[in-house]
mmCIF file of C-alpha atoms in Angstrom:
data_model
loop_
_atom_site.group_PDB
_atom_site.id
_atom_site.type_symbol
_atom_site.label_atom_id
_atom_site.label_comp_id
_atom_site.label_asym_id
_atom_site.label_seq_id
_atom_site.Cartn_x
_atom_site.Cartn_y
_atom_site.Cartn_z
ATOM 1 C CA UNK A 1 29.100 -15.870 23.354
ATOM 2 C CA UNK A 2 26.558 -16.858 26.094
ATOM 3 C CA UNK A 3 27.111 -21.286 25.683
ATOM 4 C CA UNK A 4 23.553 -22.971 27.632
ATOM 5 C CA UNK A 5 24.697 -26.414 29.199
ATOM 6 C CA UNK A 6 21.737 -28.628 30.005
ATOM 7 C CA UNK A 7 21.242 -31.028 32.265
ATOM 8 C CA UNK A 8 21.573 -33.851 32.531
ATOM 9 C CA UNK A 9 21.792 -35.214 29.325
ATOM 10 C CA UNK A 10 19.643 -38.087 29.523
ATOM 11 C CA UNK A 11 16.636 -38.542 32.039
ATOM 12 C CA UNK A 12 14.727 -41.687 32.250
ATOM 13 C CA UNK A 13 11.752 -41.784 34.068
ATOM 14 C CA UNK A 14 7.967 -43.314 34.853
ATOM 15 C CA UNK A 15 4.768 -41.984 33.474
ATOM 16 C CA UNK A 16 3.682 -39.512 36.199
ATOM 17 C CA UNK A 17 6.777 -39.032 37.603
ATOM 18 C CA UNK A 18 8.167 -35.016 37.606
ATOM 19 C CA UNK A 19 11.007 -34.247 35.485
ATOM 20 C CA UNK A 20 13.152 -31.236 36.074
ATOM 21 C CA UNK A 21 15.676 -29.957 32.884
ATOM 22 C CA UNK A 22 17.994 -27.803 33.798
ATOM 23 C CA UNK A 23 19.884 -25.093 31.269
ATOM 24 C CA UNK A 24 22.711 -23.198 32.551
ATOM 25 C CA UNK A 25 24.457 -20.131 31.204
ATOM 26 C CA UNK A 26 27.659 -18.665 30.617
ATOM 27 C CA UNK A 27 26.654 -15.289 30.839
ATOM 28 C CA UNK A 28 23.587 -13.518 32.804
ATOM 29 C CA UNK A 29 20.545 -13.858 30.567
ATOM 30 C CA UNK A 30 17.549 -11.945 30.659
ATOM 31 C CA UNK A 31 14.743 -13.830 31.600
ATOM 32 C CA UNK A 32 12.301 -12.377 28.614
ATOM 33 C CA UNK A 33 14.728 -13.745 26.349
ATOM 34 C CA UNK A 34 14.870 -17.592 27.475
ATOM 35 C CA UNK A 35 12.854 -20.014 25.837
ATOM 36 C CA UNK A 36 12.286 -23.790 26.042
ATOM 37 C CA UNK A 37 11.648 -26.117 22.715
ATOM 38 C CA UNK A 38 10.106 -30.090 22.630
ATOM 39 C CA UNK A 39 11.432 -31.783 19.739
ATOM 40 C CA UNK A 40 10.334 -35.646 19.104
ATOM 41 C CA UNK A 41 11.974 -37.475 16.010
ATOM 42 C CA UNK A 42 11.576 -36.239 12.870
ATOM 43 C CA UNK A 43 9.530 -33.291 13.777
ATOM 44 C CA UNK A 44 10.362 -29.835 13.726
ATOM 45 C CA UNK A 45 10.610 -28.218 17.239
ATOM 46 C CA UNK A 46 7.954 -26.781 19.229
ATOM 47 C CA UNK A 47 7.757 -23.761 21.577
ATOM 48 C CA UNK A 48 7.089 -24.681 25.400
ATOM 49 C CA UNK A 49 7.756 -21.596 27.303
ATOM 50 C CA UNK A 50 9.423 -18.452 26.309
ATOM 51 C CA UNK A 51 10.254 -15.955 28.123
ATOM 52 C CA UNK A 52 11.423 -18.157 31.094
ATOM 53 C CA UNK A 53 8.329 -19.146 32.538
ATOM 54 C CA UNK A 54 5.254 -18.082 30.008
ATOM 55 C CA UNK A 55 3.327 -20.919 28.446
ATOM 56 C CA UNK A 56 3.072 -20.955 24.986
ATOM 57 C CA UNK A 57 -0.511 -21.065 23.271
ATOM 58 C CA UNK A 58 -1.966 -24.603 23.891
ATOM 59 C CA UNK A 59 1.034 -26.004 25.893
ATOM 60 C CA UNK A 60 -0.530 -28.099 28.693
ATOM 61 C CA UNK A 61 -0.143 -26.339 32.680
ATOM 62 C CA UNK A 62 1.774 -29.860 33.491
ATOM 63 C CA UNK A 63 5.187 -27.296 31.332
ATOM 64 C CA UNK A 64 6.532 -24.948 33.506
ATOM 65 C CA UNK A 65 9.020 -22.968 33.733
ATOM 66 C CA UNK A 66 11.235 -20.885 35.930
ATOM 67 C CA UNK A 67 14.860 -19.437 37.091
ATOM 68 C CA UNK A 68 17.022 -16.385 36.542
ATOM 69 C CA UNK A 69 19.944 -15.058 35.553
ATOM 70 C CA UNK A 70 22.220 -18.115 34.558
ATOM 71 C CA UNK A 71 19.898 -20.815 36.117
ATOM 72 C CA UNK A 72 16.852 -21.752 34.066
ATOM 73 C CA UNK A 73 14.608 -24.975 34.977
ATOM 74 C CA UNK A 74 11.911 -26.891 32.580
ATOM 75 C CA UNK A 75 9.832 -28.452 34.688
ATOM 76 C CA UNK A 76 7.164 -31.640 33.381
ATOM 77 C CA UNK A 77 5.229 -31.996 36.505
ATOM 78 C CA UNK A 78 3.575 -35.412 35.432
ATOM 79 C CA UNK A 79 5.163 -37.211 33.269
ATOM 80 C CA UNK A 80 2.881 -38.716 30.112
ATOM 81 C CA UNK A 81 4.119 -41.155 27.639
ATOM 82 C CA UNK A 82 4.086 -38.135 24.432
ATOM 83 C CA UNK A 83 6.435 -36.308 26.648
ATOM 84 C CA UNK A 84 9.277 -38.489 25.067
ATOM 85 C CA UNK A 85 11.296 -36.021 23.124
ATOM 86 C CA UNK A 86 14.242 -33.973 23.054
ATOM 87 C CA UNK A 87 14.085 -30.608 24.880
ATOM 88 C CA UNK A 88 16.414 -27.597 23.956
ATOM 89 C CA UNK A 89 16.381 -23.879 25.455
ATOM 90 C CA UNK A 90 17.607 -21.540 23.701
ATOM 91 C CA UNK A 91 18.696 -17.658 24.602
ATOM 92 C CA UNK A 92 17.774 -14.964 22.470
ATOM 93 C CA UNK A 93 18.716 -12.033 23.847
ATOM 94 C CA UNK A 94 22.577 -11.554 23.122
ATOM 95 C CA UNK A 95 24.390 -12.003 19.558
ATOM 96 C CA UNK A 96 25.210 -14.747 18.810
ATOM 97 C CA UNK A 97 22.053 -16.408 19.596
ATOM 98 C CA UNK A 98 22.518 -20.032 21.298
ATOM 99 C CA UNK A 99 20.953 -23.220 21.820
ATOM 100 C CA UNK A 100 21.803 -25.846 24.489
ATOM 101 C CA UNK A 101 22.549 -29.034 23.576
ATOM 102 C CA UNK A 102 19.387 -30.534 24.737
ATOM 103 C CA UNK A 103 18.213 -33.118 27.336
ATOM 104 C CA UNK A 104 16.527 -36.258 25.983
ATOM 105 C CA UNK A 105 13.562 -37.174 28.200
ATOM 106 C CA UNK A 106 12.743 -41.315 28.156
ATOM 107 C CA UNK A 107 9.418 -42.709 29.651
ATOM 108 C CA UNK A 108 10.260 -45.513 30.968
ATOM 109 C CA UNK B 1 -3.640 -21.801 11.609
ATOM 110 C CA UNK B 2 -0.422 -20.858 10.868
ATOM 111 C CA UNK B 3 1.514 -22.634 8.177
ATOM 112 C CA UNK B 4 4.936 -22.010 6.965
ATOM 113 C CA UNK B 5 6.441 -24.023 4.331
ATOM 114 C CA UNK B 6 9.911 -23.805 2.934
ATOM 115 C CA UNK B 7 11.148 -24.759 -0.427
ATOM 116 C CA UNK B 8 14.632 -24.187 -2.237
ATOM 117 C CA UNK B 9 16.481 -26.865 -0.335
ATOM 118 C CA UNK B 10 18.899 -29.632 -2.378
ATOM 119 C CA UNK B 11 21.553 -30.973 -3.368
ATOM 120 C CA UNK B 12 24.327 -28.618 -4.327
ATOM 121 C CA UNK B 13 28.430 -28.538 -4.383
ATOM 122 C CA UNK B 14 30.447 -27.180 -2.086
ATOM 123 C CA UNK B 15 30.750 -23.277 -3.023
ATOM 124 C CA UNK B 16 27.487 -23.144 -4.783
ATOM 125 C CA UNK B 17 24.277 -20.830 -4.350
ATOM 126 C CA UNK B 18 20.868 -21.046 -2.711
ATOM 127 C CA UNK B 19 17.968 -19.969 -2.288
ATOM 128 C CA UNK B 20 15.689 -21.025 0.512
ATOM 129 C CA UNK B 21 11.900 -19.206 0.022
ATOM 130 C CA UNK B 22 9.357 -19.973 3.412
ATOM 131 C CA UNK B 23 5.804 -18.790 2.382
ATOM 132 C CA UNK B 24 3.508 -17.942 5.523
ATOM 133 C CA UNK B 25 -0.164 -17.693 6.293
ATOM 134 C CA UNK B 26 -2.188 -17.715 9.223
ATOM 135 C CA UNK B 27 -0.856 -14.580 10.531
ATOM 136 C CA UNK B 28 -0.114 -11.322 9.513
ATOM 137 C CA UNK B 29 3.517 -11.704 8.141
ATOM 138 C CA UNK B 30 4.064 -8.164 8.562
ATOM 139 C CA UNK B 31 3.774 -8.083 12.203
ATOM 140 C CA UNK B 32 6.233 -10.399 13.029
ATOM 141 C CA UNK B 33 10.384 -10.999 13.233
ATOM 142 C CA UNK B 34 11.461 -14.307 11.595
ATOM 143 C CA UNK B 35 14.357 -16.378 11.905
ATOM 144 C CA UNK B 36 15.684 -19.344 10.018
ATOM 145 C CA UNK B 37 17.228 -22.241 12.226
ATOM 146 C CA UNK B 38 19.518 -25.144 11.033
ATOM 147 C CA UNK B 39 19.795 -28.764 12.239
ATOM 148 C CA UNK B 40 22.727 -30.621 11.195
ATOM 149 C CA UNK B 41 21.566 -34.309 10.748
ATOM 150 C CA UNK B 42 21.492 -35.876 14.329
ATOM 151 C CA UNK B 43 22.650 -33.202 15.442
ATOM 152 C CA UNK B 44 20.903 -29.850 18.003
ATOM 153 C CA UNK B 45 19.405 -26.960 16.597
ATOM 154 C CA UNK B 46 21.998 -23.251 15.414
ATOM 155 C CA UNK B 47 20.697 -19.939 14.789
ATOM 156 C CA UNK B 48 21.284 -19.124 11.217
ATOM 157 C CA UNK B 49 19.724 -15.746 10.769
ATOM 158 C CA UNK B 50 16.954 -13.463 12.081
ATOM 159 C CA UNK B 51 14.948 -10.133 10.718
ATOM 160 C CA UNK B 52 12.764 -8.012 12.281
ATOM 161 C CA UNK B 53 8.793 -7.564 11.152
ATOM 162 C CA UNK B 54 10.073 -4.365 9.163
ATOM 163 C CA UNK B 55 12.950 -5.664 7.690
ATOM 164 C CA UNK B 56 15.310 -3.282 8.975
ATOM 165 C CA UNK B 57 17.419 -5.066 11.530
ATOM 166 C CA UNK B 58 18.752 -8.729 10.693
ATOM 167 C CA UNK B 59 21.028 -11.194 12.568
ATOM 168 C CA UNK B 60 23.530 -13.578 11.017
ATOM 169 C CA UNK B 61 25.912 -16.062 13.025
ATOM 170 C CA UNK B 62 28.840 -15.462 12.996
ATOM 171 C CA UNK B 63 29.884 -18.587 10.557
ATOM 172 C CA UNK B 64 26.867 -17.193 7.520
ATOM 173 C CA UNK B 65 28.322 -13.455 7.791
ATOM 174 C CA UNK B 66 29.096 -12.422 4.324
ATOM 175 C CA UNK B 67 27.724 -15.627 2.590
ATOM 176 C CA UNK B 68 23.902 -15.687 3.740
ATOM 177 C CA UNK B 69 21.682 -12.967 3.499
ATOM 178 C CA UNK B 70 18.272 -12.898 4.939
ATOM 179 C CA UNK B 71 15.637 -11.033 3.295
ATOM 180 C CA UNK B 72 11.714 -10.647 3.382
ATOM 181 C CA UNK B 73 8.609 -9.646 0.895
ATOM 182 C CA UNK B 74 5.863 -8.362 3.762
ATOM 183 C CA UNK B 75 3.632 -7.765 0.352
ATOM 184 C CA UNK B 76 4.255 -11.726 -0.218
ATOM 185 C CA UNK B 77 4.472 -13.147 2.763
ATOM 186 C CA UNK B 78 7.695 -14.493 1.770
ATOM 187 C CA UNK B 79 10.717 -14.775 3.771
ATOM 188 C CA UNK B 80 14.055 -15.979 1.999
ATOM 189 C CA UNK B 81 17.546 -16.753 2.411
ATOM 190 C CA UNK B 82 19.905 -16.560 0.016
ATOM 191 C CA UNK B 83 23.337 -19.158 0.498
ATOM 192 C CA UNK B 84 26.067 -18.584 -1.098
ATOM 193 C CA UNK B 85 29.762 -20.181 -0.564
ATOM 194 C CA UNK B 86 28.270 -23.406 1.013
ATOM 195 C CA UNK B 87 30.356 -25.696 2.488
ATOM 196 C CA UNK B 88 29.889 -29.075 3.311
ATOM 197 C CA UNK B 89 29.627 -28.332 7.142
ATOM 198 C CA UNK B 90 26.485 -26.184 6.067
ATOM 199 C CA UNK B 91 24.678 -29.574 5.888
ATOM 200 C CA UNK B 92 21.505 -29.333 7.157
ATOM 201 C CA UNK B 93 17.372 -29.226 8.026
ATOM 202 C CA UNK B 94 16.784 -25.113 7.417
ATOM 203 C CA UNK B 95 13.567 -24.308 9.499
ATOM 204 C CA UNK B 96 11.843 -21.045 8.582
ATOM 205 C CA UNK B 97 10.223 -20.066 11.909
ATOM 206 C CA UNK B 98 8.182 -17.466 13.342
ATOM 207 C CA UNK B 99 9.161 -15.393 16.023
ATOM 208 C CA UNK B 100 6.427 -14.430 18.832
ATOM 209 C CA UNK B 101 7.204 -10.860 18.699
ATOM 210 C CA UNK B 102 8.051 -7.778 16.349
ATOM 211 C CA UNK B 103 11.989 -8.852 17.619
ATOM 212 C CA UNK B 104 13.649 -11.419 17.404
ATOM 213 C CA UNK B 105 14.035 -11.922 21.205
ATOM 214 C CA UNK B 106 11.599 -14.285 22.290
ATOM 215 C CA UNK B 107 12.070 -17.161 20.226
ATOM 216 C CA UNK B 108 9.963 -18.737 17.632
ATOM 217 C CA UNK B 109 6.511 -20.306 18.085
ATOM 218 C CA UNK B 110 5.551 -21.715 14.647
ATOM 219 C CA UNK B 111 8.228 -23.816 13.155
ATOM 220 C CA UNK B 112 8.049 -25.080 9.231
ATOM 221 C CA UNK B 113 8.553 -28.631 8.262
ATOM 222 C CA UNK B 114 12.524 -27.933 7.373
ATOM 223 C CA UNK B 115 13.860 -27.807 4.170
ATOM 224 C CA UNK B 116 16.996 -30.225 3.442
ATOM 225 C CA UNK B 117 20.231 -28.597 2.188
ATOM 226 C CA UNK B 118 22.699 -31.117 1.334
ATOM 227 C CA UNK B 119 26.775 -29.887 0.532
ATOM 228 C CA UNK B 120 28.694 -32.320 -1.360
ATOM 229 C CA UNK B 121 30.693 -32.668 -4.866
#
């Protein structure tokens, strides 16, 4: 089983300020098969990226994404209050397919 | 605009039956793998189950093998899953979501608004 740590757990930071999520794997992933989620309370998740670094439809260019093999960065270049949320990647590519635990983002 | 919306969820004992139903529109249904995701309550997000845009390749987690089954009506636009066996750790906010692709292996980019399945005597 591939297991996707992210990190760090918790980031707290400033409207405008860049955030940088990190998910690491287990096992090599393929990069088509790595894809990053926004989930804000009591909502249902939402598709940032997915394979590694492609924008989903309507996702604003301030999401990025990018990395590799076992290393995999979200990256929220400015920081705007809305971005407060939980964000989870997730590998789909091997069975059993895995989530990481997720990285709650605070504005400050 | 895509819309997925689950139903079947409640309150049932532990090794009872259910069915979850997701009905989808915006898209052609056809065309596209779906998957169903869990959420244990304050807890992150599992992979229940997966099936291709055919229907002829599915994916279970380990923990649902032999007790769900994931099905889908491409003349309905229906996907289901039937539960059977619950147990109380199969708690949870069931998400019908849409994959991007024909395969499962890009992840999902329409979620539904969850559908509650509570495990308890």
């Amino acid at each position: 089983e591939i297991v996707l740590t992210q990190s760090p757990g918790t980031l707290s930071l400033s409207p405008g300020e860049r955030a940088t999520l990190s998910c690491r794997a287990s096992q090599r992933v393929s990069s088509s098969y790595l894809a990053w989620y926004q989930q804000k309370p009591g909502q249902a998740p939402r598709l940032l990226i997915h394979g590694a670094s492609s924008r989903a439809t309507a996702i604003p260019d301030r999401f990025s994404g990018s990395g590799s093999g076992t290393d995999f960065t979200l990256t929220i270049s400015r920081l705007e209050p809305e971005d407060s949320a939980v964000y989870f990647c997730q590998q789909c590519g091997s069975s059993p397919l895995t989530f990481g635990g997720g990285t709650k983002v605070e504005i400050k | 605009e895509v819309q997925l919306v689950e139903s079947g969820g409640g309150l049932v004992q532990p090794g009872g039956s259910l069915r979850l139903s997701c009905s989808a529109s915006g898209f052609t249904f056809s065309n596209y793998a779906m998957h169903w995701v869990r959420q244990a309550p304050g807890k992150g997000l599992e992979s229940v189950s997966a099936i291709s845009s055919g229907g002829g390749s599915t994916y279970y987690a380990d923990s649902m093998k032999g007790r769900f089954t994931i099905s889908r009506d491409n003349s309905k636009n229906t996907l289901y899953l039937q539960m059977s066996s619950l147990r109380v750790e199969d708690t949870a906010v069931y998400y019908c979501v849409k994959a991007v692709s024909s395969g499962w292996y890009s992840g999902g980019d329409h979620w539904g608004q969850g559908t509650l399945v509570t495990v308890s005597s």
